[in-house]
């Protein structure tokens, strides 16, 4: 359930009236997602045409000062025909507005559904779309530090503590205490950097068949090692949900799709094993922290950190097995 803030119909009509998108017809809260509040908005324009939008209210996880980067990136990528939602600027030309202290943005509704058991064809299409974003963002003028980088993982896992991790799983503290310093000492410093999505999970990709119709939720986007974004997407797409089974056919297809658009440098491909461990650690860290710090009566169900602990263990065990070798 991702509507944390209740907006009455009068409030909603007033918010929509600030945009030149017609008259509000309906506003339906969207259950998916966990970070922000989202509504499906339907309006009727002056020609009587029905139009659909997504209204997002940014909650605590998204810093308002980052919105110019996120929303500006969407418009930059959309202008380059990437399958991302355009932002709808209000009557004053602003890309977001404040409502009772919280930021709101209206974005283009895109068709498609998020797949839960991707095919190789879908993985290939996602790889190609990710590469398209990396190339299209090459001349995006703004930059943003990765707020979910190594330092954040160390802080989050430190806050969980040895006993806290062991309370999740008896072997979790051992895995983290072995892997985190290894990742820190092997993080590659010589690779191409650029704008990355950093959270391209299946629930952030809209698809119709094998076609990517929407890349959404750019709210972890930042400037970091480009190949790390491939590692994040690999960890998110190439295993079953709980991380118990690696799916080599999806791995091969994802990388083929990516390289058909943006060939990897040899040093990027060589770094994928350590970057994959890092990606698994990143999501293990936020999920473990959230699991330990989400009130029992919270609106959302925390995600399972062990799904990414299993991915991390797999990548560590397979470090010399060439799963990323062409
Ligand atoms: N531009 C869009 N077009 C169509 N559906 C969207 C769009 N943006 C978000 N959604 C829907 O809203 C859900 C939550 O959006 P998301 O940005 O993932 O939320 P959160 O930031 O909370 O994770 C998505 O899973 C999708 O179903
Ligand atoms: N996708 C990650 C982080 C959660 O992000 P959100 O897009 O669901 O807010 C995960 O699954 O851990």
Coordinates of C-alpha atoms and ligand atoms in Angstrom, one line a residue:
X1 CA 0.0 0.0 0.0
X2 CA 1.8 3.2 -1.0
X3 CA -0.5 6.0 -0.2
X4 CA 0.9 7.4 3.1
X5 CA -0.8 10.8 2.8
X6 CA -4.6 11.1 2.5
X7 CA -5.7 13.8 0.1
X8 CA -9.4 14.7 0.1
X9 CA -11.3 15.2 -3.2
X10 CA -11.3 19.0 -2.7
X11 CA -7.5 19.0 -2.1
X12 CA -6.9 16.8 -5.1
X13 CA -9.1 19.0 -7.4
X14 CA -7.2 22.0 -6.3
X15 CA -3.8 20.3 -6.9
X16 CA -4.8 19.2 -10.4
X17 CA -6.3 22.7 -11.2
X18 CA -2.7 24.0 -10.8
X19 CA -1.8 22.1 -14.0
X20 CA -3.2 22.7 -17.5
X21 CA -4.4 19.1 -17.8
X22 CA -8.2 19.5 -17.8
X23 CA -10.7 18.8 -15.0
X24 CA -10.2 16.1 -12.4
X25 CA -12.4 13.1 -13.1
X26 CA -10.9 10.5 -10.7
X27 CA -7.9 9.9 -8.4
X28 CA -7.1 6.4 -7.4
X29 CA -4.4 5.5 -4.9
X30 CA -1.8 3.0 -6.2
X31 CA -1.0 0.0 -4.1
X32 CA 2.5 -0.7 -5.5
X33 CA 5.7 1.0 -4.4
X34 CA 7.0 1.6 -1.0
X35 CA 8.8 4.9 -0.9
X36 CA 6.3 7.5 -2.1
X37 CA 2.5 8.0 -2.3
X38 CA 1.1 7.6 -5.9
X39 CA -2.3 8.2 -7.4
X40 CA -3.6 7.4 -10.9
X41 CA -5.3 10.6 -12.0
X42 CA -7.9 10.9 -14.8
X43 CA -8.9 14.2 -16.2
X44 CA -11.2 15.5 -19.0
X45 CA -9.7 18.2 -21.2
X46 CA -11.6 21.1 -22.9
X47 CA -12.1 18.8 -26.0
X48 CA -13.8 16.3 -23.8
X49 CA -10.8 13.9 -24.2
X50 CA -9.9 11.6 -21.2
X51 CA -6.3 11.9 -20.0
X52 CA -4.3 9.9 -17.5
X53 CA -1.4 10.9 -15.3
X54 CA 0.5 9.7 -12.2
X55 CA 0.5 12.1 -9.2
X56 CA 3.4 11.4 -6.9
X57 CA 3.7 12.8 -3.4
X58 CA 7.3 12.5 -2.1
X59 CA 7.6 11.1 1.3
X60 CA 10.5 10.9 3.8
X61 CA 12.8 8.8 1.6
X62 CA 13.0 11.4 -1.2
X63 CA 14.8 14.7 -0.4
X64 CA 13.0 17.7 -2.0
X65 CA 16.4 19.2 -2.9
X66 CA 17.0 16.2 -5.2
X67 CA 13.8 16.7 -7.2
X68 CA 15.3 19.1 -9.8
X69 CA 17.9 16.3 -10.6
X70 CA 15.3 13.5 -10.7
X71 CA 12.6 15.4 -12.7
X72 CA 15.2 17.2 -14.9
X73 CA 16.6 13.8 -15.7
X74 CA 13.2 12.4 -16.7
X75 CA 12.7 15.3 -19.1
X76 CA 16.2 15.0 -20.5
X77 CA 15.8 11.2 -21.2
X78 CA 12.2 11.6 -22.5
X79 CA 13.5 14.2 -25.0
X80 CA 15.9 11.6 -26.3
X81 CA 13.1 9.1 -26.8
X82 CA 13.9 6.9 -23.8
X83 CA 10.8 5.1 -22.5
X84 CA 10.5 7.3 -19.4
X85 CA 7.5 9.4 -18.2
X86 CA 7.7 13.2 -19.0
X87 CA 7.0 15.6 -16.2
X88 CA 3.9 17.8 -16.5
X89 CA 4.9 21.4 -15.5
X90 CA 2.3 23.4 -13.6
X91 CA 0.8 26.7 -14.9
X92 CA 3.8 28.6 -13.4
X93 CA 6.2 26.3 -15.3
X94 CA 7.4 24.4 -12.2
X95 CA 8.1 20.7 -12.4
X96 CA 7.0 20.1 -8.8
X97 CA 4.8 21.9 -6.2
X98 CA 4.5 21.9 -2.5
X99 CA 1.3 20.9 -0.7
X100 CA 1.3 21.2 3.1
X101 CA 5.0 20.9 3.2
X102 CA 5.3 17.9 0.9
X103 CA 6.4 18.0 -2.7
X104 CA 4.1 16.8 -5.5
X105 CA 4.8 16.1 -9.2
X106 CA 2.5 15.1 -12.0
X107 CA 4.1 12.8 -14.6
X108 CA 3.0 11.1 -17.8
X109 CA 1.1 7.8 -17.4
X110 CA 2.8 5.0 -19.3
X111 CA 1.2 1.8 -20.4
X112 CA 2.5 -1.6 -19.4
X113 CA 2.8 -4.0 -16.5
X114 CA 5.7 -5.1 -14.3
X115 CA 6.7 -8.7 -14.9
X116 CA 7.4 -11.0 -12.0
X117 CA 8.9 -14.0 -13.9
X118 CA 10.8 -12.3 -16.8
X119 CA 11.6 -14.2 -20.0
X120 CA 15.0 -14.0 -21.7
X121 CA 13.4 -11.8 -24.3
X122 CA 12.3 -9.4 -21.6
X123 CA 15.7 -9.4 -19.9
X124 CA 17.3 -8.6 -23.3
X125 CA 14.9 -5.7 -23.8
X126 CA 15.7 -4.3 -20.3
X127 CA 19.4 -4.6 -20.9
X128 CA 19.0 -2.6 -24.1
X129 CA 16.8 0.0 -22.4
X130 CA 19.4 0.4 -19.6
X131 CA 22.2 1.0 -22.1
X132 CA 20.0 3.5 -24.0
X133 CA 19.5 5.5 -20.7
X134 CA 23.3 5.4 -20.0
X135 CA 24.0 6.8 -23.5
X136 CA 21.2 9.3 -23.5
X137 CA 22.2 10.7 -20.0
X138 CA 25.9 11.2 -21.1
X139 CA 25.2 14.9 -21.7
X140 CA 22.8 15.4 -18.8
X141 CA 24.4 18.5 -17.2
X142 CA 23.6 17.8 -13.5
X143 CA 25.2 15.4 -11.1
X144 CA 24.1 13.8 -7.8
X145 CA 26.2 11.8 -5.3
X146 CA 25.0 8.3 -4.7
X147 CA 23.3 8.5 -1.3
X148 CA 23.0 4.7 -1.2
X149 CA 26.7 4.0 -1.8
X150 CA 29.3 2.1 0.3
X151 CA 29.3 4.6 3.2
X152 CA 25.5 4.2 3.5
X153 CA 25.7 0.4 3.5
X154 CA 28.3 0.6 6.2
X155 CA 26.2 2.9 8.3
X156 CA 23.0 0.9 7.8
X157 CA 24.6 -2.4 8.6
X158 CA 26.5 -0.9 11.5
X159 CA 23.2 0.3 12.9
X160 CA 21.8 -3.2 12.5
X161 CA 24.7 -4.6 14.5
X162 CA 26.1 -8.1 14.7
X163 CA 23.3 -9.3 17.0
X164 CA 20.7 -7.6 14.9
X165 CA 21.9 -9.3 11.8
X166 CA 22.0 -12.6 13.6
X167 CA 18.4 -12.0 14.7
X168 CA 17.5 -12.0 11.0
X169 CA 19.5 -15.1 10.2
X170 CA 22.2 -16.9 12.2
X171 CA 24.7 -16.7 9.3
X172 CA 24.0 -13.1 8.1
X173 CA 26.5 -11.3 10.4
X174 CA 29.3 -13.7 9.3
X175 CA 28.4 -13.1 5.6
X176 CA 28.3 -9.3 6.0
X177 CA 31.4 -9.1 8.1
X178 CA 33.4 -11.1 5.5
X179 CA 32.0 -9.4 2.4
X180 CA 31.6 -5.7 3.3
X181 CA 35.4 -5.1 3.8
X182 CA 36.2 -7.2 0.7
X183 CA 33.8 -5.1 -1.4
X184 CA 35.2 -1.9 0.1
X185 CA 38.8 -2.9 -0.7
X186 CA 38.0 -4.1 -4.2
X187 CA 35.6 -1.3 -5.3
X188 CA 36.9 -0.3 -8.8
X189 CA 38.2 3.2 -9.1
X190 CA 39.1 3.3 -12.8
X191 CA 35.8 2.7 -14.6
X192 CA 33.6 5.0 -16.6
X193 CA 31.1 7.0 -14.5
X194 CA 27.8 8.5 -15.4
X195 CA 24.1 8.9 -14.5
X196 CA 22.7 5.5 -13.3
X197 CA 19.1 4.5 -12.4
X198 CA 20.4 2.4 -9.4
X199 CA 17.1 0.6 -8.7
X200 CA 16.0 -1.0 -12.0
X201 CA 14.1 -3.8 -10.5
X202 CA 11.2 -5.5 -12.4
X203 CA 8.7 -3.4 -10.4
X204 CA 10.3 -0.3 -11.9
X205 CA 9.9 -1.4 -15.5
X206 CA 6.6 -1.4 -17.4
X207 CA 6.4 -3.9 -20.3
X208 CA 4.0 -5.0 -23.0
X209 CA 5.3 -8.4 -24.1
X210 CA 9.0 -8.1 -24.8
X211 CA 8.8 -4.3 -25.2
X212 CA 9.9 -1.9 -22.5
X213 CA 7.1 0.7 -22.4
X214 CA 8.3 2.5 -19.2
X215 CA 11.3 2.9 -17.0
X216 CA 10.0 4.5 -13.7
X217 CA 11.1 5.3 -10.2
X218 CA 14.3 7.2 -10.8
X219 CA 14.4 8.3 -7.2
X220 CA 17.7 6.6 -6.5
X221 CA 19.2 7.9 -9.7
X222 CA 22.7 9.4 -9.2
X223 CA 26.2 9.7 -10.6
X224 CA 28.3 6.5 -10.1
X225 CA 30.1 3.7 -11.9
X226 CA 28.1 2.9 -15.0
X227 CA 28.8 -0.8 -14.8
X228 CA 27.5 -0.8 -11.2
X229 CA 24.0 -0.1 -12.7
X230 CA 24.3 -3.3 -14.8
X231 CA 25.2 -5.2 -11.6
X232 CA 22.2 -3.8 -9.8
X233 CA 19.9 -4.8 -12.7
X234 CA 21.6 -8.2 -13.0
X235 CA 21.0 -8.9 -9.3
X236 CA 17.4 -7.7 -9.6
X237 CA 16.5 -9.6 -12.8
X238 CA 18.6 -12.8 -12.9
X239 CA 17.4 -14.7 -9.9
X240 CA 14.0 -16.0 -8.7
X241 CA 12.4 -13.7 -6.2
X242 CA 13.9 -15.2 -3.0
X243 CA 17.3 -15.5 -4.6
X244 CA 17.6 -19.3 -4.3
X245 CA 18.0 -19.8 -8.0
X246 CA 20.3 -18.0 -10.4
X247 CA 18.9 -17.9 -13.9
X248 CA 21.8 -18.0 -16.4
X249 CA 19.6 -17.6 -19.5
X250 CA 18.3 -14.2 -18.1
X251 CA 21.9 -13.2 -17.2
X252 CA 23.1 -13.9 -20.8
X253 CA 20.2 -12.1 -22.4
X254 CA 20.4 -9.1 -20.1
X255 CA 24.1 -8.6 -20.9
X256 CA 23.6 -9.3 -24.6
X257 CA 20.8 -6.8 -24.8
X258 CA 22.9 -4.2 -23.0
X259 CA 26.0 -4.7 -25.2
X260 CA 24.0 -4.6 -28.4
X261 CA 23.5 -0.9 -27.5
X262 CA 26.6 -0.1 -25.4
X263 CA 29.5 -2.5 -25.6
X264 CA 31.3 -3.0 -22.3
X265 CA 34.9 -2.2 -21.9
X266 CA 37.0 -5.2 -20.9
X267 CA 37.7 -3.6 -17.6
X268 CA 34.0 -3.0 -17.0
X269 CA 33.1 -6.7 -17.7
X270 CA 36.1 -7.8 -15.5
X271 CA 34.7 -5.7 -12.6
X272 CA 31.1 -7.2 -12.8
X273 CA 31.8 -10.0 -10.2
X274 CA 32.7 -7.5 -7.5
X275 CA 30.1 -5.0 -8.6
X276 CA 27.5 -7.7 -8.4
X277 CA 28.5 -8.5 -4.8
X278 CA 28.3 -4.7 -4.1
X279 CA 24.8 -4.5 -5.6
X280 CA 23.6 -7.5 -3.5
X281 CA 25.1 -5.9 -0.4
X282 CA 23.4 -2.6 -1.1
X283 CA 19.9 -4.1 -1.1
X284 CA 20.7 -6.5 1.8
X285 CA 21.7 -3.4 3.8
X286 CA 18.5 -1.3 3.2
X287 CA 16.2 -4.3 3.6
X288 CA 17.9 -5.5 6.8
X289 CA 17.7 -2.0 8.3
X290 CA 14.1 -1.5 7.2
X291 CA 13.1 -4.9 8.6
X292 CA 14.6 -4.0 12.0
X293 CA 13.1 -0.4 12.0
X294 CA 9.6 -0.7 10.4
X295 CA 6.9 -0.5 13.1
X296 CA 4.6 -3.5 13.2
X297 CA 1.6 -1.4 12.3
X298 CA 3.4 0.3 9.3
X299 CA 1.5 0.6 6.0
X300 CA 4.1 -1.4 4.1
X301 CA 5.6 -4.9 4.6
X302 CA 9.4 -4.8 4.6
X303 CA 11.2 -6.7 1.9
X304 CA 13.2 -9.8 2.7
X305 CA 17.0 -9.1 3.2
X306 CA 17.8 -12.8 2.9
X307 CA 16.7 -12.6 -0.8
X308 CA 19.8 -10.5 -1.4
X309 CA 22.0 -12.3 1.2
X310 CA 21.5 -15.4 -1.0
X311 CA 22.4 -13.4 -4.1
X312 CA 25.5 -12.1 -2.3
X313 CA 26.5 -15.6 -1.3
X314 CA 26.0 -16.9 -4.9
X315 CA 28.1 -14.1 -6.4
X316 CA 30.8 -14.7 -3.8
X317 CA 30.8 -18.5 -4.4
X318 CA 30.8 -17.9 -8.2
X319 CA 33.5 -15.2 -8.2
X320 CA 35.8 -17.3 -10.3
X321 CA 33.2 -19.2 -12.3
X322 CA 33.0 -16.7 -15.2
X323 CA 29.2 -16.1 -15.0
X324 CA 29.9 -12.7 -16.6
X325 CA 32.3 -14.0 -19.2
X326 CA 30.9 -13.5 -22.7
Ligands
LIG1 N1 4.6 6.9 -15.1 C1 3.9 5.8 -14.7 N2 3.0 5.2 -15.6 C2 2.3 4.2 -15.1 N3 2.3 3.7 -13.9 C3 3.2 4.2 -13.0 C4 4.1 5.3 -13.4 N4 4.8 5.7 -12.3 C5 4.5 4.8 -11.3 N5 3.5 4.0 -11.7 C6 2.8 3.0 -10.9 O1 2.9 3.3 -9.5 C7 3.7 2.3 -8.8 C8 4.6 2.9 -7.8 O2 5.5 3.8 -8.4 P1 7.0 3.9 -7.9 O3 7.6 5.1 -8.5 O4 7.6 2.6 -8.1 O5 6.7 4.1 -6.4 P2 7.8 4.1 -5.2 O6 8.7 5.3 -5.5 O7 7.0 4.2 -4.0 O8 8.6 2.8 -5.3 C9 4.4 1.5 -9.9 O9 4.7 0.2 -9.5 C10 3.5 1.6 -11.1 O10 2.5 0.6 -10.9
LIG2 N1 14.0 -1.9 -5.1 C1 14.8 -2.1 -3.9 C2 14.6 -0.9 -3.0 C3 13.2 -0.5 -2.7 O1 12.9 0.5 -3.5 P1 11.4 0.9 -3.9 O2 11.5 1.3 -5.3 O3 10.5 -0.3 -3.7 O4 11.1 2.0 -3.0 C4 14.4 -3.3 -3.1 O5 13.5 -4.1 -3.6 O6 15.0 -3.6 -2.0

